[in-house]
PDB file of C-alpha atoms in Angstrom:
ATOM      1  CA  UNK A 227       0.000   0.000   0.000  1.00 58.00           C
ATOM      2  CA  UNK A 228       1.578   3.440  -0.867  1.00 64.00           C
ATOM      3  CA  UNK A 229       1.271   6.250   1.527  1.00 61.00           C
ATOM      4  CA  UNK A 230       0.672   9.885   0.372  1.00 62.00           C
ATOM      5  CA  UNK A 231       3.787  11.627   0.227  1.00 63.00           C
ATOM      6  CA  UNK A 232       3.270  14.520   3.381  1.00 58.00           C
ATOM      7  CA  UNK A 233       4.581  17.983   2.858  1.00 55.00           C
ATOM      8  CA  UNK A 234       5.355  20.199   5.310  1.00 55.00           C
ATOM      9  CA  UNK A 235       5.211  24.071   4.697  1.00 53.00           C
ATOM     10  CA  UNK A 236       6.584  26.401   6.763  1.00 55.00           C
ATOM     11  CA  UNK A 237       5.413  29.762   7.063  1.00 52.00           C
ATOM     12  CA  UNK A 238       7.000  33.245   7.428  1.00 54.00           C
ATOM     13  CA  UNK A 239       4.953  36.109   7.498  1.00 56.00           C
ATOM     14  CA  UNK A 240       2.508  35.967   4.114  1.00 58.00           C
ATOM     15  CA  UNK A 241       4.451  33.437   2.055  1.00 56.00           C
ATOM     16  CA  UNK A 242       5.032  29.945   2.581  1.00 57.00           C
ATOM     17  CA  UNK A 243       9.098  28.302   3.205  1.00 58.00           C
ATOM     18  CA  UNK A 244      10.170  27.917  -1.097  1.00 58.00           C
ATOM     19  CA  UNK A 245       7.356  30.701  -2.878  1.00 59.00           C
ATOM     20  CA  UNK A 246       9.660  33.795  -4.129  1.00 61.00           C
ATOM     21  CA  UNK A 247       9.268  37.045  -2.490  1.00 60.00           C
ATOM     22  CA  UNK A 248       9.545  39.957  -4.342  1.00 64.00           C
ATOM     23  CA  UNK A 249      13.154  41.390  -4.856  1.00 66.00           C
ATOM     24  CA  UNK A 250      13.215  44.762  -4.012  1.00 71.00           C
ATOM     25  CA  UNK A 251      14.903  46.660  -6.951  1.00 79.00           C
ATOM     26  CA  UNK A 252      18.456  48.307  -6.184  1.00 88.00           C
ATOM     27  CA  UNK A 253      18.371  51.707  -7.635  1.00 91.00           C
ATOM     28  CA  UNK A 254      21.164  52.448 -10.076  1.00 91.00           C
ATOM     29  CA  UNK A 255      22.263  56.324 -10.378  1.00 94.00           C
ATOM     30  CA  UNK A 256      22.524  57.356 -14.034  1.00 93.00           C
ATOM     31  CA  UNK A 257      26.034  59.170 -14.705  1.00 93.00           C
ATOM     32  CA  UNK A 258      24.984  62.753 -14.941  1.00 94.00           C
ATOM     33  CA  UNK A 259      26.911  64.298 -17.911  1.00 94.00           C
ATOM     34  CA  UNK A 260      28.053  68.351 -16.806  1.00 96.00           C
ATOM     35  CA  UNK A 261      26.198  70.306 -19.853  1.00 96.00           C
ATOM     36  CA  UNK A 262      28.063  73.451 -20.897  1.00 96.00           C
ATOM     37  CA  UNK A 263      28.109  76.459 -18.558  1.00 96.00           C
ATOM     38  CA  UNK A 264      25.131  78.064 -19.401  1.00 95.00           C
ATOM     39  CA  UNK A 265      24.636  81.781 -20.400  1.00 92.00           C
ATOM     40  CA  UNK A 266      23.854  84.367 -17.768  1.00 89.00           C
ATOM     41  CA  UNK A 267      20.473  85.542 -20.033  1.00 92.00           C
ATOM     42  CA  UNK A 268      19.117  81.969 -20.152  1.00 94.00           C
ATOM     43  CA  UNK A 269      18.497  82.006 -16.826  1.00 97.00           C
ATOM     44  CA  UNK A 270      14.862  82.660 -15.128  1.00 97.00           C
ATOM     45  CA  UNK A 271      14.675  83.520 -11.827  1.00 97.00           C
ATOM     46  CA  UNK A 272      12.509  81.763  -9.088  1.00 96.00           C
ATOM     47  CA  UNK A 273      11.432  82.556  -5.587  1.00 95.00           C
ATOM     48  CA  UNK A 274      12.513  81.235  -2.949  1.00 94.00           C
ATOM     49  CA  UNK A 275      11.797  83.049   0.609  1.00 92.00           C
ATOM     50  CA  UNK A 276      11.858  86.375   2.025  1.00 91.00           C
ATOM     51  CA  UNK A 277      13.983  84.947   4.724  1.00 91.00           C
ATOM     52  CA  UNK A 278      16.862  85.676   2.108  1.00 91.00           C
ATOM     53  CA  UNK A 279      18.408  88.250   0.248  1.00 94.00           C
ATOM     54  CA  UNK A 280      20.114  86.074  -2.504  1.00 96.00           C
ATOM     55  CA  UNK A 281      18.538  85.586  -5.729  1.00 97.00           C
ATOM     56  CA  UNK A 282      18.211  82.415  -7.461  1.00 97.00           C
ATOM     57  CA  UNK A 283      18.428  81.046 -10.765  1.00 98.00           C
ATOM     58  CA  UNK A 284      18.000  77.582 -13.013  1.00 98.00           C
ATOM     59  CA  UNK A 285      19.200  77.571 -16.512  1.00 98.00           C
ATOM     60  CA  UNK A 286      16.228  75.961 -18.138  1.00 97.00           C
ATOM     61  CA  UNK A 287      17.980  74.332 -20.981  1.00 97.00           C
ATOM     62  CA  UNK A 288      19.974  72.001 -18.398  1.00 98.00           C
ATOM     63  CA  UNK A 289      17.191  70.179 -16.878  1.00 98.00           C
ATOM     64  CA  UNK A 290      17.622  66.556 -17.574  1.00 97.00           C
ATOM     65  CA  UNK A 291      14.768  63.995 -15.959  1.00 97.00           C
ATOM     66  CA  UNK A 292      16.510  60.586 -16.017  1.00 95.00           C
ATOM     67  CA  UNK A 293      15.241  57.116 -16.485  1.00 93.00           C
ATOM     68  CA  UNK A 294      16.998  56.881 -12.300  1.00 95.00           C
ATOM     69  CA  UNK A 295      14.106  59.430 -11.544  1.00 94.00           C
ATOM     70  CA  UNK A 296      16.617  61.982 -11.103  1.00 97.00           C
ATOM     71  CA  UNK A 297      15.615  66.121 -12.213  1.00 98.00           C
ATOM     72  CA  UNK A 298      19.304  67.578 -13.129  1.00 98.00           C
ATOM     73  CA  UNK A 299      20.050  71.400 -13.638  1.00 98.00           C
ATOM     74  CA  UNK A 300      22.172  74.233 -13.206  1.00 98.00           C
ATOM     75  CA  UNK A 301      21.692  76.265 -10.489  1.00 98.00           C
ATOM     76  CA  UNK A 302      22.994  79.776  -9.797  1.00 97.00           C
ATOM     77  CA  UNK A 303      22.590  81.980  -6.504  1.00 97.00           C
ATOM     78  CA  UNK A 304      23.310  85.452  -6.197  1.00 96.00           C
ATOM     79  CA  UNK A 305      24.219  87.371  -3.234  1.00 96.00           C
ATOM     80  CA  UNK A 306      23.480  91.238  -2.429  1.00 96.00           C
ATOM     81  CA  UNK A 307      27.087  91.905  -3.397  1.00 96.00           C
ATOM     82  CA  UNK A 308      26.879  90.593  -6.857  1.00 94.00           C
ATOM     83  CA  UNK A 309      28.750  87.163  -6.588  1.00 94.00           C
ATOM     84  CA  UNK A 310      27.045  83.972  -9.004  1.00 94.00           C
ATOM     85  CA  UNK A 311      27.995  81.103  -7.382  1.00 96.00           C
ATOM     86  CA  UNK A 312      26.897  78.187 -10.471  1.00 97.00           C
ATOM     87  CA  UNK A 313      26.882  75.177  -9.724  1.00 97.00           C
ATOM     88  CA  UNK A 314      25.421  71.459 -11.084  1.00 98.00           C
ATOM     89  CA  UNK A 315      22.848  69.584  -8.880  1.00 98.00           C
ATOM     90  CA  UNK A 316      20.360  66.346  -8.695  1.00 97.00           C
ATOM     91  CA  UNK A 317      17.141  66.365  -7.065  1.00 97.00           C
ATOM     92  CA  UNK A 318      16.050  62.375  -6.500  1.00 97.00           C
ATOM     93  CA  UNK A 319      12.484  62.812  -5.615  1.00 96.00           C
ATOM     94  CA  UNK A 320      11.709  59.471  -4.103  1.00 95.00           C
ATOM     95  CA  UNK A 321      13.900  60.097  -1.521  1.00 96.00           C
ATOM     96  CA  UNK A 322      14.064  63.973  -1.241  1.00 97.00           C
ATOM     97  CA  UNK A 323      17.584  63.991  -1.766  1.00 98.00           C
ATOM     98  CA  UNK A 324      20.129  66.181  -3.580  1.00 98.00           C
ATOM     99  CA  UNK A 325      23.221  65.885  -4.977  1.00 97.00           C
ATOM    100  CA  UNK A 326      25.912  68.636  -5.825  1.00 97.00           C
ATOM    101  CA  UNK A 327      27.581  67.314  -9.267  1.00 97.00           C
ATOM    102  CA  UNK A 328      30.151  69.922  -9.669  1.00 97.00           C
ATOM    103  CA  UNK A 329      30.659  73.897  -9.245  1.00 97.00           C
ATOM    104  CA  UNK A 330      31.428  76.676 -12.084  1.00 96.00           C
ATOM    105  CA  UNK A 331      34.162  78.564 -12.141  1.00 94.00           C
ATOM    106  CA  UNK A 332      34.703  81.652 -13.906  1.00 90.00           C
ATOM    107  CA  UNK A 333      36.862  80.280 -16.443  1.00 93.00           C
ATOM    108  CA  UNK A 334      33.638  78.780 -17.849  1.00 93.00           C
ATOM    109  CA  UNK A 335      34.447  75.156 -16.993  1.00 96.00           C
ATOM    110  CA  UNK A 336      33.166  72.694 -14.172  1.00 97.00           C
ATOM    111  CA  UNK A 337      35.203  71.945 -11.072  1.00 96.00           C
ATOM    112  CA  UNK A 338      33.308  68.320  -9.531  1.00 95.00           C
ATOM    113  CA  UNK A 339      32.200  68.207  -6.467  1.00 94.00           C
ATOM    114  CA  UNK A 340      34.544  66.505  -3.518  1.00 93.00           C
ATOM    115  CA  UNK A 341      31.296  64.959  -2.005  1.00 89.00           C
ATOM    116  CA  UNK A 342      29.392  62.416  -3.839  1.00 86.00           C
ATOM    117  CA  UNK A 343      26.768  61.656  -1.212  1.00 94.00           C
ATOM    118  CA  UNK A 344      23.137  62.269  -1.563  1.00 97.00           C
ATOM    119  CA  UNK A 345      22.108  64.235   1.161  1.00 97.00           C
ATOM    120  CA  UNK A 346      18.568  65.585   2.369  1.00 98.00           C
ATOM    121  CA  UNK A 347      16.851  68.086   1.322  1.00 97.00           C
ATOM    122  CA  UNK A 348      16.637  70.499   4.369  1.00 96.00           C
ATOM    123  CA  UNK A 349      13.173  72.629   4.791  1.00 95.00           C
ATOM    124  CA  UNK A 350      14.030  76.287   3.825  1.00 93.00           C
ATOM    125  CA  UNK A 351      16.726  75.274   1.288  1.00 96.00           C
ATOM    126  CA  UNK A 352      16.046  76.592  -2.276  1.00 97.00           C
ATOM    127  CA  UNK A 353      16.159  72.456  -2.858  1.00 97.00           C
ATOM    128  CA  UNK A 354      13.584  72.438  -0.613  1.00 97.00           C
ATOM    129  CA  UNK A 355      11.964  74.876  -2.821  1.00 97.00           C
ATOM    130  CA  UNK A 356      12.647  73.318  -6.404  1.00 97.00           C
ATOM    131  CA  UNK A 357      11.914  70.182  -4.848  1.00 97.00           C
ATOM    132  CA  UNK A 358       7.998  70.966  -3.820  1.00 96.00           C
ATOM    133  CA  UNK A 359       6.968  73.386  -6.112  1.00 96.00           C
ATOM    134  CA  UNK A 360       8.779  73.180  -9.084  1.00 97.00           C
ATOM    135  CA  UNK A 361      10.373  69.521  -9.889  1.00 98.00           C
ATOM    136  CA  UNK A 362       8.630  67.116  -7.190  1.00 96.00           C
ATOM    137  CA  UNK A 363       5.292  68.451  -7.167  1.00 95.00           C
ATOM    138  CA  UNK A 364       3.846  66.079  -4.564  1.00 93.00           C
ATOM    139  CA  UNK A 365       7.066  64.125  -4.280  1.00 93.00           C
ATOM    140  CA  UNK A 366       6.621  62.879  -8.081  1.00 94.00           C
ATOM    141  CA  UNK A 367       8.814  63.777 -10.558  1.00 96.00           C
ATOM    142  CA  UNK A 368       7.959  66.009 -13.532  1.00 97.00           C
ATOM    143  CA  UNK A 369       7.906  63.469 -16.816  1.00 96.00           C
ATOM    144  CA  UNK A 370       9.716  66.468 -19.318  1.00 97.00           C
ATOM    145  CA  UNK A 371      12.545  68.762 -19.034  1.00 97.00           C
ATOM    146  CA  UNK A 372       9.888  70.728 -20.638  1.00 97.00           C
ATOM    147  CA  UNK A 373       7.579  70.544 -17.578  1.00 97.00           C
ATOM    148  CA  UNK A 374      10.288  71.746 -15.368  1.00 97.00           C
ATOM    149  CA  UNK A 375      10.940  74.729 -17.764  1.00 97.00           C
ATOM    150  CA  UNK A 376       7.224  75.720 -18.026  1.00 97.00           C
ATOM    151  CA  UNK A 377       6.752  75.348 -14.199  1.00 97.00           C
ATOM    152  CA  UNK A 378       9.897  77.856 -13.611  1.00 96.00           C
ATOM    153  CA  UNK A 379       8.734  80.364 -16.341  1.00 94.00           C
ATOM    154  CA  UNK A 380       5.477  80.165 -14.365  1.00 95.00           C
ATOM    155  CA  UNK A 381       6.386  80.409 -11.267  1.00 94.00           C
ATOM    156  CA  UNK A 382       5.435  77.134  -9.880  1.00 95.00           C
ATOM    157  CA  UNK A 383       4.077  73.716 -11.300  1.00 94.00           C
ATOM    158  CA  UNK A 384       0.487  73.434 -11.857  1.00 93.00           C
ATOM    159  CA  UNK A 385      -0.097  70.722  -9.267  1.00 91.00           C
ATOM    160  CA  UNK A 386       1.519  72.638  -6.131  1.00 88.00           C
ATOM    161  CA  UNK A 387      -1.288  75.534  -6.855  1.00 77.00           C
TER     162      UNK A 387
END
């Protein structure tokens, strides 16, 4: 007489010992590639906060929105005095995290940036202020570099109004 074979299954959580779970996908950073040192006139100003006296600029032709879910421009402050400080930055709005890429210099070239970390965005930053009302609206990324452009030109994306 043949027995039915038994098997045991062991449970963890939802899934039984042997099913698959889910990997969870490793996110993979595209290489950003530095675009030229944009032109003083291409730049349109945005707002940031009264708290500050600087003024602040993104060079609209350098936005990049990569397949890593990363917005890319060129950013450039300006203080009271005069001084443009330029430099080349990542928003990663899944995570509300920026990245500096590299800084201008007045030679017209790109110096990279020492730190290669992501960091968080801190609340008052003007990443803080790209991030929620120009390039994350609602913590999703715009689809276009043309969305980003039309959101600055407006003064803020459609969806944080």
């Amino acid at each position: 007489m043949l027995l039915p074979k038994v098997v045991w299954a062991e449970f963890y959580g939802d899934k039984k010992y042997g099913e698959y779970y889910e990997e969870e996908k490793v996110w993979v950073e595209t290489k950003a590639v530095l675009p030229e040192i944009p032109k003083t006139e291409s730049f349109v100003e945005y707002y940031v906060s009264a708290a500050s006296s600087n003024k602040y600029y993104i060079a609209p032709q350098t936005i990049s929105v990569a397949a890593d879910g990363v917005v890319r421009y060129a950013a450039a402050v300006k203080t009271p005095n005069g001084v443009l400080n330029l430099s080349y930055e990542g928003l990663r709005c899944a995570t509300k995290e920026f990245r500096l890429y590299a800084f201008g210099h007045s030679d017209g070239t790109w110096g990279k940036s020492r730190n290669e970390h992501w960091r968080a965005v801190r609340r008052g930053s003007y990443q803080a202020t790209l991030f929620n009302e120009y390039f994350c609206p609602r913590g999703v990324v715009i689809i276009s570099p043309g969305e980003g452009a039309d959101a600055l030109r407006q003064g803020g994306h459609p969806l944080t109004k």
